[in-house]
Coordinates of C-alpha atoms in Angstrom, one line a residue:
X899 CA 51.4 116.4 104.4
X900 CA 51.9 113.0 106.2
X901 CA 50.5 111.2 103.1
X902 CA 53.2 112.7 100.9
X903 CA 55.9 111.2 103.2
X904 CA 54.4 107.7 103.3
X905 CA 57.1 104.9 103.2
X906 CA 59.9 107.4 103.8
X907 CA 61.4 105.0 106.4
X908 CA 61.5 101.9 104.2
X909 CA 62.9 104.0 101.3
X910 CA 65.6 105.4 103.6
X911 CA 66.6 101.9 104.7
X912 CA 66.7 100.7 101.1
X913 CA 68.8 103.6 100.0
X914 CA 71.2 103.1 102.9
X915 CA 71.5 99.4 102.0
X916 CA 72.2 100.2 98.4
X917 CA 74.9 102.7 99.3
X918 CA 76.4 100.8 102.2
X919 CA 79.7 100.3 100.5
X920 CA 80.1 103.4 98.5
X921 CA 78.8 105.8 101.2
X922 CA 80.9 104.0 103.8
X923 CA 84.0 104.6 101.7
X924 CA 83.1 108.3 101.4
X925 CA 82.4 108.8 105.1
X926 CA 85.3 106.8 106.4
X927 CA 87.7 108.3 103.8
X928 CA 86.8 111.9 104.7
X929 CA 86.9 111.1 108.4
X930 CA 90.4 109.7 108.0
X931 CA 91.6 112.9 106.4
X932 CA 92.2 114.6 109.7
X933 CA 94.3 111.8 111.5
X934 CA 96.2 111.4 108.2
X935 CA 97.1 115.1 108.0
X936 CA 97.8 115.4 111.7
X937 CA 100.1 112.4 111.5
X938 CA 101.9 113.9 108.5
X939 CA 102.3 117.2 110.3
X940 CA 103.9 115.6 113.3
X941 CA 106.3 113.8 111.0
X942 CA 107.3 116.8 109.0
X943 CA 106.8 119.8 111.4
X944 CA 108.0 118.5 114.7
X945 CA 108.3 121.9 116.4
X946 CA 106.4 125.3 116.0
X947 CA 109.6 126.7 114.5
X948 CA 109.3 124.2 111.6
X949 CA 105.9 125.6 110.8
X950 CA 107.1 129.2 110.5
X951 CA 108.3 129.0 106.8
X952 CA 105.1 127.2 105.8
X953 CA 103.0 129.9 107.6
X954 CA 104.9 132.7 105.8
X955 CA 104.4 131.0 102.5
X956 CA 100.7 130.4 103.0
X957 CA 100.1 134.0 104.0
X958 CA 101.2 135.1 100.5
X959 CA 98.1 136.8 98.8
X960 CA 98.6 134.7 95.7
X961 CA 98.2 131.5 97.7
X962 CA 95.0 132.5 99.4
X963 CA 93.3 131.4 96.2
X964 CA 94.1 127.8 97.2
X965 CA 93.9 128.0 100.9
X966 CA 91.6 130.7 102.2
X967 CA 92.2 133.8 104.4
X968 CA 94.7 132.0 106.7
X969 CA 93.4 132.9 110.2
X970 CA 96.2 132.7 112.7
X971 CA 99.0 132.7 110.1
X972 CA 99.8 136.4 110.0
X973 CA 101.7 138.6 112.4
X974 CA 102.0 135.7 114.9
X975 CA 104.8 134.5 117.1
X976 CA 106.2 131.3 115.6
X977 CA 105.9 129.6 119.0
X978 CA 102.1 130.1 118.9
X979 CA 101.7 128.2 115.6
X980 CA 100.1 124.8 115.9
X981 CA 99.3 121.9 113.6
X982 CA 95.6 122.7 114.1
X983 CA 95.9 126.3 112.9
X984 CA 97.7 125.0 109.7
X985 CA 95.0 122.4 109.1
X986 CA 92.1 124.8 109.6
X987 CA 93.7 127.6 107.6
X988 CA 95.1 125.6 104.7
X989 CA 93.9 122.0 104.2
X990 CA 90.3 122.2 105.6
X991 CA 89.2 123.9 102.4
X992 CA 90.0 120.7 100.4
X993 CA 88.1 118.5 102.9
X994 CA 85.1 120.9 102.4
X995 CA 85.3 120.5 98.6
X996 CA 85.2 116.7 98.8
X997 CA 82.3 116.8 101.3
X998 CA 80.4 119.0 98.8
X999 CA 81.2 116.5 96.0
X1000 CA 79.9 113.6 98.2
X1001 CA 76.6 115.4 98.7
X1002 CA 76.2 116.3 95.0
X1003 CA 76.7 112.8 93.9
X1004 CA 74.6 111.3 96.7
X1005 CA 71.5 113.4 96.2
X1006 CA 71.7 113.2 92.4
X1007 CA 72.1 109.5 92.5
X1008 CA 69.0 108.9 94.7
X1009 CA 66.7 111.5 93.1
X1010 CA 67.2 112.3 89.4
X1011 CA 69.1 109.2 88.4
X1012 CA 66.3 107.1 89.9
X1013 CA 63.7 108.9 87.8
X1014 CA 65.9 108.8 84.7
X1015 CA 66.3 105.0 84.9
X1016 CA 62.6 104.4 85.5
X1017 CA 63.1 102.9 89.0
X1018 CA 61.4 105.8 90.7
X1019 CA 58.3 105.2 88.6
X1020 CA 58.1 101.6 89.8
X1021 CA 58.6 102.7 93.4
X1022 CA 55.9 105.4 93.1
X1023 CA 53.5 102.9 91.7
X1024 CA 53.2 101.3 95.2
X1025 CA 52.0 103.0 98.4
X1026 CA 54.6 105.7 98.5
X1027 CA 54.2 109.4 99.2
X1028 CA 55.0 111.9 96.5
X1029 CA 57.9 113.4 98.5
X1030 CA 59.0 110.3 100.2
X1031 CA 61.9 109.4 97.8
X1032 CA 63.3 113.0 98.0
X1033 CA 63.0 113.0 101.8
X1034 CA 64.7 109.7 102.1
X1035 CA 67.6 111.0 100.0
X1036 CA 67.9 114.1 102.2
X1037 CA 67.8 112.1 105.4
X1038 CA 70.6 109.8 104.0
X1039 CA 72.6 112.9 103.2
X1040 CA 72.0 114.4 106.6
X1041 CA 73.2 111.2 108.3
X1042 CA 76.3 111.1 106.1
X1043 CA 77.2 114.7 106.8
X1044 CA 76.7 114.4 110.6
X1045 CA 78.9 111.3 110.5
X1046 CA 81.6 113.1 108.6
X1047 CA 81.5 116.1 110.8
X1048 CA 81.5 113.9 113.9
X1049 CA 84.5 111.9 112.7
X1050 CA 86.4 115.1 111.8
X1051 CA 85.8 116.6 115.3
X1052 CA 86.7 113.3 117.0
X1053 CA 89.9 113.0 114.9
X1054 CA 91.0 116.5 116.0
X1055 CA 90.2 115.8 119.7
X1056 CA 92.1 112.6 119.5
X1057 CA 95.2 114.5 118.5
X1058 CA 94.9 116.8 121.6
X1059 CA 93.0 119.6 119.9
X1060 CA 90.7 122.0 121.8
X1061 CA 87.3 120.3 122.0
X1062 CA 85.3 123.5 121.3
X1063 CA 87.3 124.4 118.2
X1064 CA 87.2 120.8 117.0
X1065 CA 83.4 120.7 117.3
X1066 CA 83.1 124.0 115.5
X1067 CA 85.2 122.7 112.6
X1068 CA 83.1 119.6 112.5
X1069 CA 79.9 121.6 112.5
X1070 CA 81.2 123.8 109.7
X1071 CA 82.0 120.7 107.7
X1072 CA 78.5 119.3 108.2
X1073 CA 76.8 122.7 107.4
X1074 CA 78.7 123.1 104.2
X1075 CA 77.8 119.5 103.2
X1076 CA 74.1 120.2 103.8
X1077 CA 74.3 123.4 101.7
X1078 CA 75.5 121.4 98.7
X1079 CA 72.9 118.7 99.4
X1080 CA 70.4 121.5 99.0
X1081 CA 72.1 122.8 95.9
X1082 CA 72.0 119.3 94.3
X1083 CA 68.3 118.9 95.4
X1084 CA 67.5 122.1 93.4
X1085 CA 69.6 121.4 90.3
X1086 CA 68.2 117.9 90.1
X1087 CA 64.8 119.4 89.4
X1088 CA 66.1 121.5 86.4
X1089 CA 67.0 118.8 83.9
X1090 CA 65.6 115.4 83.1
X1091 CA 69.1 114.0 83.1
X1092 CA 71.2 113.2 86.1
X1093 CA 74.5 114.3 84.4
X1094 CA 73.1 117.7 83.8
X1095 CA 71.8 118.1 87.3
X1096 CA 75.2 117.0 88.8
X1097 CA 77.0 119.2 86.3
X1098 CA 75.0 122.3 87.4
X1099 CA 75.7 121.6 91.1
X1100 CA 79.4 121.1 90.2
X1101 CA 79.3 124.4 88.5
X1102 CA 77.9 126.0 91.6
X1103 CA 80.8 124.5 93.6
X1104 CA 83.3 125.7 91.1
X1105 CA 81.8 129.2 91.2
X1106 CA 81.9 129.2 95.0
X1107 CA 85.6 128.3 94.8
X1108 CA 86.4 131.1 92.3
X1109 CA 84.4 133.7 94.1
X1110 CA 85.9 132.8 97.5
X1111 CA 89.4 132.8 95.9
X1112 CA 89.0 136.2 94.2
X1113 CA 87.6 137.7 97.4
X1114 CA 90.4 136.4 99.6
X1115 CA 93.1 137.5 97.1
X1116 CA 91.7 141.0 97.0
X1117 CA 92.0 141.4 100.7
X1118 CA 94.6 143.8 102.2
X1119 CA 97.6 142.7 104.3
X1120 CA 95.7 142.9 107.6
X1121 CA 92.3 141.7 106.2
X1122 CA 90.8 138.2 106.1
X1123 CA 88.7 138.2 102.9
X1124 CA 86.4 140.9 101.4
X1125 CA 82.7 141.2 100.9
X1126 CA 83.1 139.2 97.7
X1127 CA 84.3 136.3 99.7
X1128 CA 81.0 136.3 101.6
X1129 CA 79.2 135.4 98.4
X1130 CA 80.6 131.9 98.7
X1131 CA 79.4 129.2 101.2
X1132 CA 83.0 127.9 101.3
X1133 CA 84.0 131.2 102.8
X1134 CA 81.2 131.0 105.4
X1135 CA 82.7 127.7 106.7
X1136 CA 86.2 129.2 106.9
X1137 CA 84.9 132.3 108.5
X1138 CA 84.1 130.3 111.6
X1139 CA 87.8 130.9 112.3
X1140 CA 88.2 127.6 114.1
X1141 CA 91.4 127.4 116.3
X1142 CA 91.8 131.2 116.0
X1143 CA 88.9 133.0 117.5
X1144 CA 86.0 130.6 117.2
X1145 CA 82.8 132.0 115.8
X1146 CA 79.7 129.8 115.7
X1147 CA 77.3 132.2 113.9
X1148 CA 78.6 131.3 110.3
X1149 CA 77.4 127.7 111.0
X1150 CA 73.9 129.1 111.5
X1151 CA 74.2 130.9 108.1
X1152 CA 75.1 127.6 106.5
X1153 CA 72.2 125.7 108.1
X1154 CA 69.7 128.4 107.2
X1155 CA 70.9 128.5 103.6
X1156 CA 70.7 124.7 103.4
X1157 CA 67.1 124.8 104.7
X1158 CA 66.0 127.4 102.2
X1159 CA 67.6 125.5 99.3
X1160 CA 65.8 122.3 100.5
X1161 CA 62.5 124.1 100.8
X1162 CA 62.9 125.4 97.2
X1163 CA 63.7 121.8 96.0
X1164 CA 60.6 120.5 97.7
X1165 CA 58.5 123.3 96.2
X1166 CA 59.7 122.5 92.6
X1167 CA 59.5 118.7 93.1
X1168 CA 55.9 118.9 94.2
X1169 CA 54.8 120.8 91.1
X1170 CA 56.6 119.0 88.2
X1171 CA 55.8 115.7 86.6
X1172 CA 57.7 112.6 87.5
X1173 CA 60.7 112.2 85.1
X1174 CA 60.4 115.8 83.8
X1175 CA 62.6 118.8 84.5
X1176 CA 62.0 122.5 84.6
X1177 CA 63.9 122.7 81.2
X1178 CA 62.4 120.5 78.5
X1179 CA 65.0 118.4 76.7
X1180 CA 65.8 119.8 73.2
X1181 CA 64.7 117.6 70.4
X1182 CA 67.5 116.0 68.5
X1183 CA 67.8 115.6 64.7
X1184 CA 65.7 113.0 63.0
X1185 CA 68.9 111.6 61.3
X1186 CA 72.5 111.6 62.4
X1187 CA 75.0 114.1 60.9
X1188 CA 76.9 112.9 57.9
X1189 CA 80.2 112.8 59.9
X1190 CA 78.8 110.4 62.5
X1191 CA 79.6 107.3 60.4
X1192 CA 82.0 105.4 62.5
X1193 CA 82.9 104.4 66.1
X1194 CA 85.6 107.1 66.5
X1195 CA 83.3 110.0 65.5
X1196 CA 80.5 108.6 67.7
X1197 CA 82.9 108.4 70.6
X1198 CA 84.0 112.0 70.1
X1199 CA 80.3 113.1 70.0
X1200 CA 79.7 111.4 73.4
X1201 CA 82.9 112.7 75.0
X1202 CA 83.3 116.2 73.5
X1203 CA 81.3 118.2 76.1
X1204 CA 82.9 116.5 79.1
X1205 CA 86.4 116.8 77.5
X1206 CA 85.9 120.5 76.8
X1207 CA 85.0 121.3 80.4
X1208 CA 88.0 119.3 81.6
X1209 CA 90.2 121.2 79.2
X1210 CA 88.9 124.5 80.6
X1211 CA 89.4 123.3 84.2
X1212 CA 92.9 122.1 83.6
X1213 CA 93.9 125.2 81.8
X1214 CA 92.7 127.3 84.7
X1215 CA 94.4 125.0 87.2
X1216 CA 97.8 125.2 85.3
X1217 CA 97.5 129.0 85.1
X1218 CA 96.7 129.3 88.8
X1219 CA 99.5 127.0 89.9
X1220 CA 101.8 128.8 87.6
X1221 CA 100.8 132.2 88.9
X1222 CA 102.5 131.6 92.3
X1223 CA 105.7 130.1 90.9
X1224 CA 107.6 133.2 92.0
X1225 CA 106.3 132.9 95.6
X1226 CA 107.3 129.2 95.7
X1227 CA 110.8 129.9 94.3
X1228 CA 111.3 132.8 96.7
X1229 CA 110.3 130.7 99.7
X1230 CA 112.2 127.6 98.6
X1231 CA 115.2 127.9 100.9
X1232 CA 113.0 128.3 104.0
X1233 CA 110.8 125.3 103.2
X1234 CA 111.2 122.0 105.1
X1235 CA 113.4 119.3 103.4
X1236 CA 110.3 117.3 102.4
X1237 CA 109.0 120.1 100.3
X1238 CA 112.4 120.7 98.7
X1239 CA 112.5 117.0 97.8
X1240 CA 109.1 117.3 96.1
X1241 CA 110.5 120.2 94.1
X1242 CA 113.6 118.4 93.0
X1243 CA 116.0 119.1 95.8
X1244 CA 118.1 122.0 96.8
X1245 CA 119.5 124.2 94.1
X1246 CA 116.8 123.6 91.5
X1247 CA 113.8 125.5 92.9
X1248 CA 112.4 126.7 89.5
X1249 CA 112.8 123.4 87.7
X1250 CA 111.7 121.5 90.8
X1251 CA 108.4 123.5 91.1
X1252 CA 107.8 123.0 87.4
X1253 CA 108.3 119.3 88.0
X1254 CA 105.8 119.3 90.9
X1255 CA 103.2 121.2 88.8
X1256 CA 103.5 118.8 85.9
X1257 CA 103.2 115.8 88.3
X1258 CA 99.9 117.2 89.7
X1259 CA 98.6 117.8 86.2
X1260 CA 99.6 114.2 85.2
X1261 CA 97.6 112.8 88.1
X1262 CA 94.6 115.0 87.2
X1263 CA 94.7 113.9 83.5
X1264 CA 94.7 110.2 84.7
X1265 CA 91.6 111.0 86.7
X1266 CA 90.0 112.5 83.6
X1267 CA 90.8 109.2 81.7
X1268 CA 89.1 107.1 84.3
X1269 CA 86.0 109.4 84.4
X1270 CA 85.8 109.4 80.6
X1271 CA 86.0 105.6 80.5
X1272 CA 83.3 105.2 83.1
X1273 CA 81.1 107.1 80.6
X1274 CA 82.0 104.4 78.0
X1275 CA 81.1 101.6 80.5
X1276 CA 77.8 103.4 81.2
X1277 CA 77.0 103.3 77.4
X1278 CA 77.1 99.5 77.5
X1279 CA 75.4 99.1 80.9
X1280 CA 72.6 101.5 79.9
X1281 CA 72.0 99.5 76.7
X1282 CA 73.0 102.3 74.3
X1283 CA 75.9 100.3 72.9
X1284 CA 73.6 97.5 71.7
X1285 CA 72.0 99.4 68.8
X1286 CA 75.4 100.4 67.5
X1287 CA 76.7 96.9 67.7
X1288 CA 73.6 95.6 66.0
X1289 CA 75.1 97.2 62.8
X1290 CA 78.3 96.1 61.2
X1291 CA 80.4 97.7 63.9
X1292 CA 82.3 95.0 65.8
X1293 CA 82.7 95.2 69.6
X1294 CA 86.5 95.6 69.3
X1295 CA 86.1 98.5 66.8
X1296 CA 83.5 100.2 69.1
X1297 CA 85.9 99.9 72.1
X1298 CA 88.9 101.0 70.0
X1299 CA 87.0 104.1 68.8
X1300 CA 86.4 105.2 72.4
X1301 CA 90.0 104.4 73.3
X1302 CA 91.3 106.5 70.5
X1303 CA 89.2 109.5 71.6
X1304 CA 90.0 109.3 75.3
X1305 CA 93.7 108.6 74.7
X1306 CA 94.0 111.4 72.2
X1307 CA 92.3 113.9 74.5
X1308 CA 94.5 112.8 77.4
X1309 CA 97.7 113.4 75.4
X1310 CA 96.5 116.9 74.3
X1311 CA 95.5 117.8 77.9
X1312 CA 98.9 116.7 79.1
X1313 CA 100.9 118.7 76.6
X1314 CA 98.7 121.7 77.0
X1315 CA 99.1 121.9 80.7
X1316 CA 102.8 121.2 80.5
X1317 CA 103.2 124.1 78.1
X1318 CA 101.3 126.4 80.4
X1319 CA 103.3 125.4 83.4
X1320 CA 106.5 126.0 81.5
X1321 CA 105.3 129.4 80.3
X1322 CA 104.6 130.6 83.9
X1323 CA 107.9 129.2 85.2
X1324 CA 109.7 131.0 82.4
X1325 CA 108.1 134.3 83.5
X1326 CA 110.3 134.2 86.7
X1327 CA 113.6 134.8 85.0
X1328 CA 112.8 135.1 81.3
X1329 CA 114.1 131.7 80.3
X1330 CA 111.5 130.5 77.9
X1331 CA 113.3 127.2 77.2
X1332 CA 111.3 126.1 80.3
X1333 CA 108.2 125.9 78.0
X1334 CA 109.9 123.1 76.1
X1335 CA 110.9 121.6 79.4
X1336 CA 107.3 121.6 80.6
X1337 CA 106.1 120.0 77.4
X1338 CA 108.8 117.3 77.6
X1339 CA 108.0 116.7 81.3
X1340 CA 104.3 116.2 80.3
X1341 CA 105.3 114.0 77.3
X1342 CA 107.2 111.5 79.4
X1343 CA 104.0 111.2 81.6
X1344 CA 101.9 110.0 78.6
X1345 CA 102.8 106.3 79.1
X1346 CA 101.7 106.3 82.7
X1347 CA 98.3 107.8 81.8
X1348 CA 97.9 105.3 78.9
X1349 CA 98.7 102.5 81.4
X1350 CA 95.8 103.7 83.6
X1351 CA 93.6 103.9 80.6
X1352 CA 94.7 100.4 79.4
X1353 CA 93.7 99.0 82.8
X1354 CA 90.3 100.6 82.5
X1355 CA 89.9 99.1 79.0
X1356 CA 90.9 95.6 80.2
X1357 CA 88.6 95.7 83.2
X1358 CA 85.7 96.9 81.0
X1359 CA 86.4 94.1 78.6
X1360 CA 85.9 91.6 81.4
X1361 CA 82.8 93.3 82.8
X1362 CA 81.9 97.1 82.7
X1363 CA 81.1 97.2 86.4
X1364 CA 84.8 96.4 87.1
X1365 CA 86.0 99.8 85.7
X1366 CA 85.5 101.4 89.1
X1367 CA 88.5 99.4 90.4
X1368 CA 90.8 101.6 88.1
X1369 CA 90.5 104.2 90.8
X1370 CA 92.6 102.1 93.2
X1371 CA 96.0 102.6 91.4
X1372 CA 95.1 106.2 90.5
X1373 CA 94.2 107.3 94.1
X1374 CA 97.1 105.3 95.6
X1375 CA 99.5 106.7 93.0
X1376 CA 98.4 110.2 93.8
X1377 CA 99.0 109.7 97.6
X1378 CA 102.4 108.0 96.9
X1379 CA 103.6 110.6 94.5
X1380 CA 102.7 113.6 96.7
X1381 CA 103.1 112.1 100.3
X1382 CA 105.2 109.0 99.9
X1383 CA 108.4 110.6 101.0
X1384 CA 106.6 112.5 103.8
X1385 CA 105.1 109.3 105.3
X1386 CA 108.1 107.0 104.3
X1387 CA 106.1 104.5 102.4
X1388 CA 107.9 101.2 101.8
X1389 CA 109.3 100.4 98.3
X1390 CA 106.9 97.6 97.7
X1391 CA 103.9 99.9 98.3
X1392 CA 105.3 102.5 95.9
X1393 CA 105.0 99.9 93.1
X1394 CA 101.2 100.3 93.2
X1395 CA 101.6 103.8 91.7
X1396 CA 101.5 103.9 87.9
X1397 CA 103.4 107.2 88.1
X1398 CA 106.3 105.9 90.3
X1399 CA 108.8 105.2 87.6
X1400 CA 108.0 108.2 85.4
X1401 CA 111.2 110.4 85.0
X1402 CA 110.7 113.6 87.0
X1403 CA 111.7 116.0 84.3
X1404 CA 113.1 118.7 84.3
X1405 CA 114.5 118.2 87.8
X1406 CA 116.0 114.8 86.8
X1407 CA 117.6 113.2 83.8
X1408 CA 115.6 111.3 81.2
X1409 CA 115.8 107.5 81.4
X1410 CA 114.1 105.5 78.7
X1411 CA 113.8 102.1 80.3
X1412 CA 110.8 102.9 82.6
X1413 CA 108.9 104.5 79.6
X1414 CA 109.4 101.3 77.5
X1415 CA 108.0 99.2 80.3
X1416 CA 105.0 101.5 80.8
X1417 CA 104.2 101.5 77.1
X1418 CA 104.6 97.7 77.0
X1419 CA 102.2 97.3 79.9
X1420 CA 99.7 99.7 78.3
X1421 CA 99.8 97.9 75.0
X1422 CA 99.4 94.6 76.6
X1423 CA 96.3 95.7 78.6
X1424 CA 94.7 97.3 75.5
X1425 CA 95.4 94.2 73.4
X1426 CA 93.8 92.0 76.1
X1427 CA 90.8 94.3 76.3
X1428 CA 90.2 94.3 72.5
X1429 CA 90.5 90.5 72.4
X1430 CA 88.3 89.9 75.4
X1431 CA 85.4 92.1 74.4
X1432 CA 85.1 90.1 71.1
X1433 CA 84.7 86.9 73.1
X1434 CA 81.9 87.8 75.5
X1435 CA 78.2 88.8 75.3
X1436 CA 77.1 92.4 75.1
X1437 CA 76.1 93.8 77.6
X1438 CA 78.8 92.3 79.7
X1439 CA 78.0 90.8 83.1

């Protein structure tokens, strides 16, 4: 056994060095989530009485899909509500989801992606044990999860939280992360491609979300989840009941499950060939289909599967957010002023909530555009663009083909989600003109998404590795749009957001000037990108 782990230490140090920036951002960003939220709570909910309307809203069965069972929110004296209870019952779930994503990407990157690119074969050609690369990846994931859990616990303690409950919440966070490290370890053995392994692990996370949500929604008024909820590891973490009546044994369930998944991953990895998967790749056609004759059709072929899954996810998200429109409208008058501002201000509850829903969908579509363009950059970095450009296809035409597909898909996704949001809003009082309002609100967001896409194109044209910096305005824009008023961001900081000047239809009136500026900026960025890529070498460095 010791021989199979030879050189685990050097490989761990090498993996940590390679990921020192990316992993540090993940760990510190997730660790900062707690002080960020607690600071926001103190600014918005100064007294326990301020928390009461939010607690009543979150106890609504339709909202448990997005928050969880809500331990400590039901049948409680308002004076007993605390910021810690709100965090653990509502927002902890979203921290858990991001921790799971961190582990999926981390394990996949250091296992299957290494084999797919051929780097693992070079490493294994030296004095390296068969299981050493996999073990080093798991040890790196273990360190990252312990660091995140520790920062979460320390952040809570720093805001005067009970130490035992804080440690429990941190331990639950670590345990959930390790479960999905084990999930990614297993799914990375299934396919020979890292995207497929990560996609399978992401599918498990999505299924865990849905199962937990369905189980929690089906619970009775005095129940916290059902047996269906217990089929999801996300529910196990929440069932620790941190800051309500602390229970440590669900953490043990998380750790045991993680250990079993890791053991399964080791068993499979020890019995398969390097570079192979449990499922053999399907042979492609000897010749391309007749419709694959140009850069646009090739781009669609590369993007269609990813776009389909995004369309399904966004459709479900729009439907789910729309499903509790009645609850939000009913609770509107009792919400704090900051939430009323997010929903358009007093007196426009229905239109305001539609505005908020469309804003969230707009941000999500911008995220899709960046993810899709990173796939384009990967085509060039991976050398797959060179055979195409060795024909009579010019670099600018190749780039424009991908731009047309990603931009077209983004527009369709925006209009689709806007129509769905309007449809559910119309179900409250039968005013189906809100469907048109939802479509219009999404349509005015198209220039902002195209501006994000234009930035990705321009950065790619300079060097493909720079596309990652497109995330800065998108993430900053999301925080500014959703929390800018709450945290009173200065005006100069708000200008970072590509969504800041988009008219907030239907709660506000349409103004054309910001849209003209956004379209001009998007066109300028795209024009620069098409010019620049024609004046550099392929692949770009």
